[in-house]
Short mmCIF file of C-alpha atoms in Angstrom, two decimals:
data_model
loop_
_atom_site.label_atom_id
_atom_site.label_comp_id
_atom_site.label_asym_id
_atom_site.label_seq_id
_atom_site.Cartn_x
_atom_site.Cartn_y
_atom_site.Cartn_z
CA MET A 1 -147.81 -252.23 -117.15
CA THR A 2 -145.46 -250.80 -114.54
CA PRO A 3 -145.49 -253.91 -112.28
CA LEU A 4 -144.69 -256.08 -115.32
CA VAL A 5 -141.67 -253.95 -116.25
CA ARG A 6 -140.48 -254.04 -112.63
CA SER A 7 -140.85 -257.84 -112.58
CA VAL A 8 -138.88 -258.30 -115.79
CA ARG A 9 -136.13 -256.00 -114.55
CA SER A 10 -136.01 -257.89 -111.26
CA ALA A 11 -135.83 -261.24 -113.04
CA ASP A 12 -133.00 -259.99 -115.26
CA THR A 13 -131.08 -258.66 -112.25
CA LEU A 14 -131.55 -261.94 -110.41
CA THR A 15 -130.28 -263.93 -113.37
CA ARG A 16 -127.25 -261.67 -113.79
CA ASP A 17 -126.43 -261.97 -110.09
CA ALA A 18 -126.70 -265.77 -110.28
CA LEU A 19 -124.26 -265.82 -113.19
CA ALA A 20 -121.94 -263.34 -111.46
CA VAL A 21 -121.23 -265.65 -108.51
CA LEU A 22 -120.10 -268.59 -110.68
CA GLN A 23 -116.45 -269.38 -111.45
CA PRO A 24 -116.84 -272.04 -114.17
CA GLY A 25 -114.28 -273.81 -116.32
CA PHE A 26 -114.38 -274.91 -119.93
CA THR A 27 -112.50 -277.23 -122.24
CA GLY A 28 -110.05 -276.29 -124.98
CA THR A 29 -107.44 -273.62 -125.57
CA THR A 30 -109.81 -271.13 -127.18
CA ALA A 31 -112.93 -269.57 -125.73
CA PRO A 32 -116.12 -271.45 -126.74
CA ASP A 33 -119.05 -269.43 -128.08
CA TRP A 34 -121.28 -270.34 -125.14
CA LEU A 35 -118.78 -268.86 -122.69
CA LEU A 36 -118.49 -265.58 -124.59
CA ARG A 37 -122.27 -265.40 -124.74
CA ARG A 38 -122.65 -265.90 -120.99
CA LEU A 39 -120.03 -263.23 -120.30
CA GLY A 40 -122.31 -260.83 -122.12
CA GLU A 41 -125.22 -261.97 -119.95
CA GLY A 42 -123.55 -261.38 -116.60
CA LEU A 43 -120.83 -263.99 -115.98
CA VAL A 44 -117.90 -262.22 -114.28
CA SER A 45 -115.39 -265.03 -113.64
CA VAL A 46 -113.72 -267.82 -115.59
CA GLY A 47 -111.51 -270.57 -114.14
CA LEU A 48 -108.59 -271.97 -116.12
CA PHE A 49 -107.02 -275.42 -115.76
CA GLY A 50 -104.18 -277.31 -117.43
CA ARG A 51 -106.45 -278.34 -120.30
CA ASN A 52 -106.76 -274.66 -121.27
CA VAL A 53 -103.02 -273.96 -121.45
CA ALA A 54 -100.62 -274.63 -124.33
CA ASP A 55 -98.05 -271.85 -123.89
CA PRO A 56 -97.90 -268.25 -122.62
CA ALA A 57 -98.71 -266.68 -126.01
CA GLN A 58 -101.79 -268.86 -126.45
CA LEU A 59 -102.89 -268.14 -122.88
CA ALA A 60 -102.50 -264.38 -123.32
CA ALA A 61 -104.53 -264.58 -126.53
CA LEU A 62 -107.24 -266.57 -124.76
CA THR A 63 -107.56 -264.14 -121.85
CA GLY A 64 -107.47 -261.23 -124.29
CA ARG A 65 -110.41 -262.71 -126.19
CA LEU A 66 -112.35 -263.15 -122.94
CA ARG A 67 -111.73 -259.54 -121.95
CA ALA A 68 -112.79 -258.32 -125.37
CA GLU A 69 -116.21 -259.62 -124.38
CA ARG A 70 -116.09 -258.33 -120.79
CA GLU A 71 -113.35 -255.93 -119.72
CA GLU A 72 -113.91 -256.25 -115.98
CA LEU A 73 -113.34 -259.99 -115.67
CA ILE A 74 -111.81 -262.32 -113.12
CA VAL A 75 -109.62 -264.94 -114.78
CA ALA A 76 -108.61 -267.45 -112.12
CA ILE A 77 -106.20 -270.36 -112.11
CA ASP A 78 -104.88 -272.96 -109.65
CA GLU A 79 -101.16 -272.19 -109.90
CA GLU A 80 -99.45 -273.03 -106.62
CA GLY A 81 -96.09 -273.76 -108.18
CA GLY A 82 -94.37 -276.96 -107.11
CA ASP A 83 -96.43 -280.09 -107.58
CA VAL A 84 -99.63 -278.19 -108.48
CA THR A 85 -99.04 -276.30 -111.71
CA ARG A 86 -101.30 -275.38 -114.61
CA LEU A 87 -98.99 -273.00 -116.46
CA GLU A 88 -96.43 -275.78 -116.87
CA VAL A 89 -98.68 -278.79 -116.48
CA ARG A 90 -96.86 -280.91 -119.08
CA GLY A 91 -93.27 -279.98 -118.25
CA GLY A 92 -93.17 -279.38 -114.52
CA SER A 93 -92.99 -276.11 -112.62
CA SER A 94 -90.22 -273.54 -112.71
CA PHE A 95 -90.99 -272.84 -109.05
CA PRO A 96 -90.64 -275.09 -106.01
CA GLY A 97 -93.78 -275.50 -103.94
CA ASN A 98 -94.59 -274.33 -100.45
CA HIS A 99 -92.81 -277.12 -98.58
CA ALA A 100 -89.49 -276.23 -100.20
CA LEU A 101 -89.97 -272.56 -99.35
CA GLY A 102 -90.83 -273.47 -95.78
CA ALA A 103 -87.70 -275.63 -95.54
CA VAL A 104 -85.55 -272.65 -96.53
CA ASP A 105 -87.54 -270.39 -94.16
CA ASP A 106 -86.55 -267.12 -95.81
CA THR A 107 -89.66 -264.98 -96.14
CA GLY A 108 -87.84 -262.66 -98.53
CA LEU A 109 -87.27 -265.61 -100.86
CA THR A 110 -90.90 -266.72 -100.58
CA ARG A 111 -92.04 -263.20 -101.39
CA ALA A 112 -89.72 -263.03 -104.41
CA VAL A 113 -90.84 -266.43 -105.73
CA ALA A 114 -94.51 -265.48 -105.40
CA ARG A 115 -93.89 -262.13 -107.07
CA GLU A 116 -92.21 -263.75 -110.09
CA LEU A 117 -94.97 -266.35 -110.35
CA GLY A 118 -97.53 -263.55 -110.14
CA ARG A 119 -95.70 -261.58 -112.81
CA ARG A 120 -95.91 -264.52 -115.20
CA LEU A 121 -99.60 -265.00 -114.44
CA ALA A 122 -100.33 -261.31 -114.95
CA ASP A 123 -98.46 -261.28 -118.25
CA CYS A 124 -100.82 -264.05 -119.40
CA GLY A 125 -103.89 -262.06 -118.36
CA ILE A 126 -104.65 -263.94 -115.14
CA ASN A 127 -105.66 -261.83 -112.13
CA LEU A 128 -106.78 -264.32 -109.45
CA ASN A 129 -104.68 -267.24 -108.24
CA TRP A 130 -106.31 -269.96 -106.12
CA ALA A 131 -103.21 -269.93 -103.90
CA PRO A 132 -101.44 -270.07 -101.51
CA SER A 133 -102.24 -273.12 -99.43
CA ALA A 134 -102.18 -271.96 -95.82
CA ASP A 135 -102.82 -275.44 -94.42
CA VAL A 136 -100.66 -276.59 -91.49
CA ASN A 137 -99.59 -280.10 -92.46
CA SER A 138 -99.95 -281.46 -88.93
CA ASN A 139 -101.03 -284.95 -90.03
CA PRO A 140 -98.18 -286.86 -91.74
CA ALA A 141 -100.75 -289.22 -93.30
CA ASN A 142 -102.41 -286.36 -95.19
CA PRO A 143 -102.92 -287.58 -98.77
CA VAL A 144 -103.77 -284.28 -100.45
CA ILE A 145 -101.80 -281.46 -98.75
CA GLY A 146 -98.27 -282.69 -97.97
CA VAL A 147 -95.70 -280.65 -99.91
CA ARG A 148 -98.41 -278.11 -100.77
CA SER A 149 -98.02 -276.87 -97.18
CA PHE A 150 -95.19 -274.68 -95.94
CA GLY A 151 -94.80 -277.06 -93.00
CA ALA A 152 -96.19 -278.49 -89.77
CA GLU A 153 -95.50 -275.51 -87.48
CA PRO A 154 -98.27 -272.84 -87.43
CA GLN A 155 -96.04 -269.78 -87.07
CA LEU A 156 -93.76 -270.89 -89.92
CA VAL A 157 -96.78 -271.48 -92.15
CA ALA A 158 -98.20 -268.10 -91.11
CA ARG A 159 -95.15 -266.00 -91.97
CA HIS A 160 -94.70 -267.67 -95.34
CA THR A 161 -98.39 -267.46 -96.18
CA ALA A 162 -98.26 -263.73 -95.53
CA ALA A 163 -95.08 -263.35 -97.60
CA TYR A 164 -96.61 -265.31 -100.48
CA VAL A 165 -99.78 -263.17 -100.42
CA GLU A 166 -97.70 -259.98 -100.42
CA GLY A 167 -95.45 -261.17 -103.25
CA LEU A 168 -98.27 -262.41 -105.47
CA GLN A 169 -100.40 -259.31 -105.01
CA SER A 170 -97.44 -256.98 -105.56
CA ALA A 171 -97.45 -258.31 -109.14
CA GLY A 172 -101.11 -257.40 -109.64
CA VAL A 173 -102.61 -260.86 -109.06
CA ALA A 174 -105.13 -261.37 -106.26
CA ALA A 175 -104.36 -264.18 -103.82
CA CYS A 176 -107.01 -266.69 -102.78
CA THR A 177 -105.69 -268.24 -99.56
CA LYS A 178 -106.89 -271.80 -99.00
CA HIS A 179 -108.34 -274.16 -97.64
CA PHE A 180 -110.21 -272.40 -94.82
CA PRO A 181 -110.28 -273.18 -91.94
CA GLY A 182 -107.44 -275.66 -92.62
CA HIS A 183 -107.12 -278.99 -94.46
CA GLY A 184 -103.84 -280.08 -92.88
CA ASP A 185 -105.08 -282.41 -90.13
CA THR A 186 -106.89 -284.84 -92.42
CA ALA A 187 -106.19 -288.38 -93.60
CA VAL A 188 -108.91 -288.18 -96.27
CA ASP A 189 -108.83 -286.36 -99.61
CA SER A 190 -111.96 -284.20 -99.98
CA HIS A 191 -111.88 -284.88 -103.73
CA HIS A 192 -113.05 -288.38 -102.78
CA ASP A 193 -114.89 -288.13 -99.45
CA LEU A 194 -115.72 -285.77 -96.57
CA PRO A 195 -112.77 -285.40 -94.16
CA ARG A 196 -113.48 -284.86 -90.47
CA ILE A 197 -111.21 -282.89 -88.13
CA ALA A 198 -111.80 -283.75 -84.48
CA ALA A 199 -109.74 -280.91 -83.01
CA ASP A 200 -111.36 -278.67 -80.40
CA LEU A 201 -111.84 -274.95 -80.91
CA ASN A 202 -108.73 -273.98 -78.93
CA THR A 203 -106.57 -276.27 -81.08
CA LEU A 204 -108.09 -274.82 -84.24
CA ARG A 205 -107.35 -271.28 -83.07
CA GLU A 206 -103.77 -272.11 -82.07
CA ARG A 207 -102.97 -274.21 -85.15
CA GLU A 208 -105.25 -274.10 -88.22
CA LEU A 209 -106.36 -270.48 -87.96
CA VAL A 210 -102.93 -268.91 -87.33
CA PRO A 211 -101.88 -268.77 -91.02
CA PHE A 212 -105.31 -267.50 -92.11
CA ARG A 213 -105.12 -264.66 -89.61
CA ALA A 214 -101.73 -263.79 -91.10
CA ALA A 215 -103.16 -263.91 -94.63
CA VAL A 216 -106.02 -261.58 -93.69
CA ALA A 217 -103.57 -259.20 -92.02
CA ALA A 218 -101.44 -259.29 -95.20
CA GLY A 219 -104.47 -258.23 -97.24
CA THR A 220 -105.40 -261.41 -99.12
CA ARG A 221 -108.16 -260.46 -101.55
CA ALA A 222 -109.88 -263.84 -101.37
CA VAL A 223 -110.13 -266.94 -99.18
CA MET A 224 -111.16 -270.41 -100.39
CA SER A 225 -113.26 -272.64 -98.16
CA ALA A 226 -112.54 -276.31 -97.50
CA HIS A 227 -114.96 -279.22 -97.83
CA ILE A 228 -114.18 -280.54 -94.35
CA LEU A 229 -116.31 -281.24 -91.29
CA LEU A 230 -115.25 -279.62 -88.01
CA PRO A 231 -117.67 -280.65 -85.25
CA ALA A 232 -116.13 -278.07 -82.91
CA LEU A 233 -117.65 -275.42 -85.19
CA ASP A 234 -120.52 -277.21 -86.96
CA ALA A 235 -121.41 -280.85 -86.39
CA GLU A 236 -123.68 -281.06 -89.45
CA HIS A 237 -122.32 -279.01 -92.34
CA PRO A 238 -118.88 -279.05 -94.00
CA ALA A 239 -117.09 -275.71 -93.79
CA THR A 240 -118.09 -274.63 -97.31
CA LEU A 241 -121.78 -274.94 -96.35
CA SER A 242 -121.51 -273.75 -92.75
CA PRO A 243 -122.73 -270.30 -91.65
CA ALA A 244 -120.83 -270.85 -88.39
CA VAL A 245 -117.55 -271.23 -90.31
CA LEU A 246 -117.94 -268.70 -93.13
CA HIS A 247 -120.07 -266.00 -91.55
CA GLY A 248 -119.47 -266.66 -87.87
CA LEU A 249 -115.72 -267.31 -87.98
CA LEU A 250 -114.20 -265.92 -91.18
CA ARG A 251 -116.39 -262.81 -91.49
CA ALA A 252 -117.03 -262.09 -87.79
CA PRO A 253 -115.11 -259.14 -86.30
CA GLU A 254 -111.97 -259.94 -84.33
CA ALA A 255 -113.65 -258.58 -81.21
CA GLU A 256 -116.20 -261.38 -81.56
CA GLY A 257 -113.59 -264.09 -82.10
CA GLY A 258 -113.60 -264.02 -85.90
CA LEU A 259 -110.98 -263.13 -88.48
CA GLY A 260 -112.72 -259.98 -89.69
CA PHE A 261 -112.24 -260.88 -93.36
CA ASP A 262 -114.06 -258.56 -95.76
CA GLY A 263 -112.86 -259.91 -99.12
CA LEU A 264 -114.18 -262.55 -101.49
CA ILE A 265 -115.03 -266.01 -100.15
CA VAL A 266 -114.60 -268.65 -102.86
CA THR A 267 -115.64 -272.28 -102.51
CA ASP A 268 -113.36 -275.16 -103.37
CA GLY A 269 -114.54 -277.14 -106.40
CA MET A 270 -118.20 -278.01 -105.85
CA GLU A 271 -117.88 -281.12 -108.00
CA MET A 272 -115.60 -282.70 -105.38
CA GLN A 273 -117.16 -285.78 -103.79
CA ALA A 274 -117.21 -284.27 -100.30
CA ILE A 275 -120.01 -282.00 -101.56
CA SER A 276 -121.45 -283.48 -104.75
CA ALA A 277 -121.89 -287.01 -103.43
CA THR A 278 -123.93 -285.85 -100.42
CA TYR A 279 -125.69 -282.66 -101.48
CA GLY A 280 -125.38 -282.52 -105.24
CA ILE A 281 -123.70 -279.59 -107.01
CA GLU A 282 -126.87 -277.48 -107.33
CA ARG A 283 -128.06 -277.92 -103.76
CA GLY A 284 -124.52 -277.55 -102.43
CA SER A 285 -124.09 -274.26 -104.30
CA VAL A 286 -127.30 -272.84 -102.85
CA LEU A 287 -126.25 -273.83 -99.33
CA ALA A 288 -122.76 -272.38 -99.84
CA LEU A 289 -124.14 -269.00 -100.91
CA ALA A 290 -126.60 -269.02 -98.02
CA ALA A 291 -123.76 -269.84 -95.60
CA GLY A 292 -121.72 -266.82 -96.72
CA ALA A 293 -119.71 -267.86 -99.79
CA ASP A 294 -119.55 -265.31 -102.61
CA ALA A 295 -118.18 -267.29 -105.55
CA ILE A 296 -118.89 -270.86 -106.59
CA CYS A 297 -115.88 -272.65 -108.07
CA VAL A 298 -116.90 -275.40 -110.49
CA GLY A 299 -115.36 -276.70 -113.66
CA GLY A 300 -112.40 -278.84 -112.72
CA GLY A 301 -114.67 -281.74 -113.70
CA PRO A 302 -117.92 -280.61 -115.37
CA ALA A 303 -116.89 -277.86 -117.76
CA ASP A 304 -119.67 -277.09 -120.22
CA GLU A 305 -122.55 -274.70 -120.65
CA GLY A 306 -124.92 -277.19 -119.07
CA ILE A 307 -123.38 -276.92 -115.58
CA VAL A 308 -123.45 -273.11 -115.77
CA LEU A 309 -127.13 -273.09 -116.69
CA ARG A 310 -127.98 -275.69 -114.03
CA LEU A 311 -126.31 -273.64 -111.31
CA ARG A 312 -127.72 -270.34 -112.55
CA ASP A 313 -131.24 -271.75 -112.53
CA ALA A 314 -130.78 -273.43 -109.15
CA LEU A 315 -129.75 -270.14 -107.55
CA VAL A 316 -132.60 -268.20 -109.16
CA ARG A 317 -135.10 -270.85 -108.08
CA ALA A 318 -133.72 -270.85 -104.52
CA VAL A 319 -134.27 -267.08 -104.26
CA ARG A 320 -137.80 -267.29 -105.64
CA GLU A 321 -138.67 -270.13 -103.27
CA GLY A 322 -137.27 -268.29 -100.26
CA GLU A 323 -134.40 -270.67 -99.60
CA LEU A 324 -131.68 -268.14 -100.51
CA PRO A 325 -132.23 -264.49 -99.52
CA GLU A 326 -132.14 -262.23 -102.58
CA GLN A 327 -129.96 -259.73 -100.72
CA ARG A 328 -127.40 -262.45 -99.89
CA LEU A 329 -127.07 -263.29 -103.59
CA ALA A 330 -126.88 -259.58 -104.48
CA ASP A 331 -124.15 -258.98 -101.88
CA ALA A 332 -122.13 -261.96 -103.15
CA ALA A 333 -122.41 -260.76 -106.76
CA ALA A 334 -121.34 -257.26 -105.69
CA ARG A 335 -118.20 -258.64 -104.03
CA VAL A 336 -117.28 -260.55 -107.19
CA ARG A 337 -117.80 -257.48 -109.37
CA ALA A 338 -115.79 -255.35 -106.97
CA LEU A 339 -112.80 -257.70 -107.21
CA ALA A 340 -113.15 -257.79 -111.00
CA GLY A 341 -113.04 -254.01 -111.10
CA ARG A 342 -110.11 -253.81 -108.73
CA ALA A 343 -108.18 -256.44 -110.68
CA ARG A 344 -108.70 -254.44 -113.86
CA SER A 345 -107.33 -251.27 -112.25
CA THR A 346 -104.07 -252.89 -111.14
CA GLY A 347 -102.96 -253.97 -114.62
CA PRO A 348 -100.64 -256.77 -115.77
CA GLY A 349 -97.46 -257.26 -113.79
CA GLU A 350 -97.60 -253.83 -112.11
CA GLY A 351 -94.04 -253.28 -113.26
CA ALA A 352 -92.68 -256.33 -111.44
CA ALA A 353 -89.07 -256.82 -112.52
CA PRO A 354 -88.48 -260.29 -114.05
CA ALA A 355 -86.56 -262.76 -111.90
CA PRO A 356 -86.39 -265.83 -114.17
CA GLY A 357 -83.92 -267.82 -112.07
CA ILE A 358 -85.55 -267.34 -108.67
CA GLY A 359 -87.35 -270.69 -108.74
CA LEU A 360 -84.20 -272.73 -109.32
CA THR A 361 -82.34 -270.69 -106.72
CA ALA A 362 -85.06 -271.53 -104.19
CA ALA A 363 -85.05 -275.22 -105.14
CA ARG A 364 -81.28 -275.43 -104.66
CA ARG A 365 -81.53 -273.78 -101.25
CA ALA A 366 -84.29 -276.17 -100.18
CA LEU A 367 -82.24 -279.29 -100.90
CA ARG A 368 -81.13 -281.32 -97.87
CA ARG A 369 -78.33 -283.93 -98.24
CA THR A 370 -77.54 -286.76 -95.84
CA ALA A 371 -74.58 -289.02 -96.69
CA ALA A 372 -73.95 -292.39 -95.04
CA GLY A 373 -70.23 -292.00 -95.73
CA SER A 374 -68.14 -290.62 -98.55
CA TYR A 375 -70.29 -290.50 -101.65
CA ARG A 376 -68.78 -290.38 -105.13
CA PRO A 377 -70.74 -288.13 -107.50
CA LEU A 378 -72.32 -289.87 -110.47
CA THR A 379 -70.19 -289.61 -113.61
CA GLU A 380 -71.59 -292.37 -115.84
CA PRO A 381 -75.12 -293.24 -116.99
CA VAL A 382 -77.17 -294.66 -114.12
CA HIS A 383 -80.36 -296.65 -113.63
CA VAL A 384 -83.21 -294.76 -111.99
CA ALA A 385 -85.90 -296.64 -110.06
CA ALA A 386 -88.94 -294.38 -109.72
CA PHE A 387 -91.29 -295.65 -107.01
CA THR A 388 -94.47 -293.97 -108.15
CA PRO A 389 -97.59 -293.56 -105.98
CA LEU A 390 -101.02 -292.79 -107.36
CA ALA A 391 -101.21 -289.04 -108.02
CA ASN A 392 -103.81 -287.10 -106.07
CA ILE A 393 -106.38 -285.20 -108.11
CA ALA A 394 -105.07 -281.76 -107.13
CA VAL A 395 -101.71 -282.62 -108.69
CA GLY A 396 -103.04 -284.68 -111.59
CA ASP A 397 -101.20 -287.30 -113.59
CA GLU A 398 -100.21 -285.10 -116.56
CA THR A 399 -97.34 -283.37 -114.81
CA PRO A 400 -94.06 -285.32 -114.97
CA TRP A 401 -91.96 -285.80 -111.87
CA GLY A 402 -88.75 -287.54 -110.85
CA VAL A 403 -85.08 -286.96 -111.63
CA ALA A 404 -84.59 -289.19 -114.66
CA ALA A 405 -85.10 -286.48 -117.29
CA GLU A 406 -82.66 -284.14 -115.55
CA LEU A 407 -80.09 -286.91 -115.10
CA VAL A 408 -80.35 -287.77 -118.80
CA ARG A 409 -79.36 -284.17 -119.56
CA LEU A 410 -76.25 -284.52 -117.41
CA LEU A 411 -75.55 -288.21 -117.99
CA PRO A 412 -76.82 -289.23 -121.45
CA GLY A 413 -77.72 -292.89 -121.60
CA THR A 414 -79.34 -292.93 -118.16
CA GLU A 415 -82.33 -295.29 -118.06
CA THR A 416 -85.37 -295.41 -115.79
CA ALA A 417 -87.89 -297.96 -114.56
CA THR A 418 -91.25 -297.08 -112.99
CA CYS A 419 -92.40 -299.16 -110.01
CA THR A 420 -95.97 -298.99 -108.71
CA ALA A 421 -98.02 -300.49 -105.90
CA GLU A 422 -99.85 -302.61 -108.47
CA ALA A 423 -96.58 -304.05 -109.79
CA ALA A 424 -95.37 -304.78 -106.26
CA ALA A 425 -98.65 -306.53 -105.42
CA ALA A 426 -98.67 -308.53 -108.64
CA SER A 427 -95.09 -309.80 -108.59
CA GLY A 428 -94.07 -309.40 -104.97
CA THR A 429 -91.40 -307.12 -103.56
CA ALA A 430 -88.52 -309.56 -104.10
CA ALA A 431 -89.36 -310.07 -107.77
CA LEU A 432 -89.87 -306.34 -108.32
CA VAL A 433 -86.48 -305.48 -106.85
CA GLY A 434 -84.85 -308.42 -108.61
CA GLY A 435 -86.06 -307.04 -111.92
CA LEU A 436 -84.60 -303.63 -111.06
CA LEU A 437 -81.22 -305.13 -110.25
CA THR A 438 -81.19 -307.13 -113.47
CA ALA A 439 -82.15 -304.07 -115.53
CA ALA A 440 -79.48 -301.97 -113.83
CA ALA A 441 -76.85 -304.43 -115.10
CA GLY A 442 -74.18 -303.19 -112.74
CA ARG A 443 -74.89 -299.49 -113.18
CA ARG A 444 -75.17 -297.29 -110.13
CA LEU A 445 -78.72 -296.89 -108.89
CA VAL A 446 -80.83 -293.89 -107.95
CA ALA A 447 -84.11 -294.61 -106.16
CA VAL A 448 -86.74 -291.88 -106.33
CA VAL A 449 -89.58 -291.92 -103.82
CA ARG A 450 -92.47 -289.65 -102.90
CA ASP A 451 -93.84 -289.67 -99.33
CA VAL A 452 -92.26 -293.03 -98.57
CA HIS A 453 -93.64 -292.81 -95.01
CA ARG A 454 -97.21 -293.06 -96.36
CA HIS A 455 -96.71 -296.09 -98.63
CA PRO A 456 -95.76 -299.43 -97.00
CA TRP A 457 -95.16 -301.10 -100.38
CA MET A 458 -92.70 -298.36 -101.30
CA ALA A 459 -90.89 -298.57 -97.96
CA ASP A 460 -90.58 -302.37 -98.30
CA ALA A 461 -89.26 -302.17 -101.85
CA LEU A 462 -86.75 -299.46 -100.94
CA HIS A 463 -85.52 -301.45 -97.93
CA THR A 464 -85.04 -304.54 -100.09
CA LEU A 465 -83.23 -302.58 -102.79
CA LEU A 466 -80.86 -300.93 -100.30
CA ALA A 467 -80.09 -304.29 -98.69
CA ALA A 468 -78.94 -305.56 -102.08
CA ARG A 469 -77.30 -302.34 -103.28
CA PRO A 470 -76.30 -300.14 -100.30
CA ASP A 471 -74.50 -297.79 -102.69
CA THR A 472 -77.89 -296.62 -104.02
CA ALA A 473 -78.71 -292.91 -103.77
CA VAL A 474 -82.23 -292.05 -102.61
CA VAL A 475 -84.15 -288.94 -103.64
CA GLU A 476 -87.27 -288.17 -101.57
CA MET A 477 -89.50 -285.76 -103.52
CA GLY A 478 -92.36 -285.66 -101.04
CA VAL A 479 -92.46 -284.83 -97.34
CA PRO A 480 -89.20 -286.20 -95.84
CA GLN A 481 -90.92 -287.77 -92.84
CA ALA A 482 -89.06 -291.10 -92.91
CA PRO A 483 -85.43 -291.29 -91.67
CA PRO A 484 -82.81 -290.73 -94.40
CA GLN A 485 -81.65 -293.92 -96.13
CA GLY A 486 -79.12 -294.77 -98.82
CA ALA A 487 -75.50 -293.96 -99.51
CA LEU A 488 -76.73 -290.42 -100.23
CA HIS A 489 -80.19 -289.22 -99.28
CA ILE A 490 -81.54 -286.07 -100.90
CA ALA A 491 -84.75 -284.39 -99.73
CA THR A 492 -86.10 -281.96 -102.33
CA HIS A 493 -89.30 -281.03 -100.44
CA GLY A 494 -91.32 -281.27 -103.65
CA ALA A 495 -91.44 -282.70 -107.14
CA ALA A 496 -91.31 -279.55 -109.28
CA ARG A 497 -89.03 -279.61 -112.33
CA VAL A 498 -86.58 -277.23 -110.61
CA CYS A 499 -86.48 -279.54 -107.58
CA ALA A 500 -85.50 -282.39 -109.90
CA GLN A 501 -82.84 -280.22 -111.51
CA ALA A 502 -81.36 -279.31 -108.13
CA ALA A 503 -81.33 -283.00 -107.13
CA ALA A 504 -79.59 -284.04 -110.35
CA GLU A 505 -76.94 -281.41 -109.77
CA ALA A 506 -76.36 -282.72 -106.26
CA LEU A 507 -76.10 -286.31 -107.48
CA THR A 508 -73.57 -285.50 -110.17
CA GLY A 509 -71.73 -282.61 -108.56
CA ARG A 510 -72.17 -280.44 -111.61
CA ARG A 511 -74.60 -278.07 -113.27
CA PRO A 512 -75.58 -278.18 -116.93
CA SER A 513 -74.15 -275.57 -119.24
CA PRO A 514 -76.73 -273.29 -120.91
CA ASP A 515 -76.59 -275.26 -124.18
CA GLU A 516 -77.10 -278.68 -122.55
#
C-alpha cells in the first residue's frame, strides 16, 4: 500500500504545482465559485482586467473575498497608467503614461507617480502590477508600444524604468517589468502575429537590454517575457518559449553575459496570436515553462474554468510524458508561492502618503506647445474633430480619449465629430473635411490626432483641414513624431484623462474651478 500512497501524494503535488504556475482571469465583478474552488486546490494567482472593475470599493471587496479563500495570493493587474488602464477603464486614467514621464525626464516625478499608482492598487488589494513597460520605442512605426514607452533613448528609458519600479514597490506592489527582451523595435503587434527583430546581439545589449538591466538592479520582483522572435538569440522560438532568452540571457549570471535575474518570470498573455496561432495555448504553456518561465498569464481572452483545467492537465501530462521536467515545474511553482508570501508580508500601501494630484501635475509638465504665431485662447464653444485610429488590443476600445469632454467642462456647448479611416475611405478626404467644416459652422476648430505619423489617411485629412482653416489648433495625443502643425500644436505624449485635461487648459488658458 505504501507505493500507492506515495503515488497519490505525488499526483496531488503535481496537480497543485500545475495550478500554482497559472495566472488566469475571469469574467464579472464578483469571484465565481469555480475560481474560489481552484484557489483551495492550489491556484496561487489571479489576473484582473477592466471587466472585473467597477469602482475601488467593489474591487477591494472582490480581492478581500479571494483572500478569504487563500491568504497568500497574488492578485495581478495590467495598470500602466496612461493609455493602458484597468482601474479607470471607462473614464480614463488619473496618471499620464510612460511617454509623458519620459518627456518630463524627472525621475523623482516618475517615482512619485508610480508610488501613488501603487498606493491605489494596494488599497484595492492588488499586489502585482504587470508594469512598467521597459521597451525602447526605437521603431516609430511600432503599433503596440508607442506612448507606453518612456522614449527612444535607452538610457532615458533605463533611468525611468528603475524609478518606476522603485516607486511602485515602495507602495507594497510588486513590479513586473515588460516585455523582455524588448518589444520596441517592431512594426507588428504580437496580439495579432509574431514580430521579428533583426537586430544583432550587440545592438540588443546596447539598446533593448539596457532598461531591463536597470530594472533588475532596482529590484524588480518580476519580469514579463515578450512573444517576439530574435534570431540573434534564437532563430526558432519566440522569446517566451526560448531557453536561450529566458534561462540563458535573463537568468544567466552577469559574468556569463546574462542579467542575473532571480525573480519571477511571467509570460505575456498566452492567448495572443503570436503564440496561440502557431503552438496553441496548451503546447505553448508547456514550452514556456520548459524554457524557464515561472507563471503563465492567460485570461485576457479565454477567462473561464475550462482554460484553467486545460492548462493544468496539459502541464501534468507533459511532466508524466517526460516533456517537462518535474523539478522545473516544482521550481516555478515555488517562485510563485514565494512572491505570494512576500506580497502578503508587505501589506497594503506600506504607509505611502496619498498624492492625489501628482498625475495631473505630471501631465501638465509633459505638455509641449508650438505656436505658429500669436494664438488667442479659446473662449467660446468650439468644434472638435477627433481623428480616431483603430485602438490596439492592449489599450482596448472601452477607454475614452480625446479633449472634447474636458473642453465641454470649460466651454459648454462644445461639439465633437469622430473621423475614422473607414469614413475617409468611403467618402474621400475632401468630402470628410468638407463635412467637418460645414458642421463647425464658423466655430473655431480643434483637431485631435493620435500617432499621425503612422496613419496616412489621418495626415491627409489634417493637411486638408489646415489648408482650409489655418487657425485650427492641433492636439497630438500619441507619439509626436510628425512636425508640429496648426495655429497651436499641443503634444500631450499620451491620451490619459489627465493629459486631455492639461491640453484643454492650454487651449483655453484657464483651469476649471473645483465645482466645474
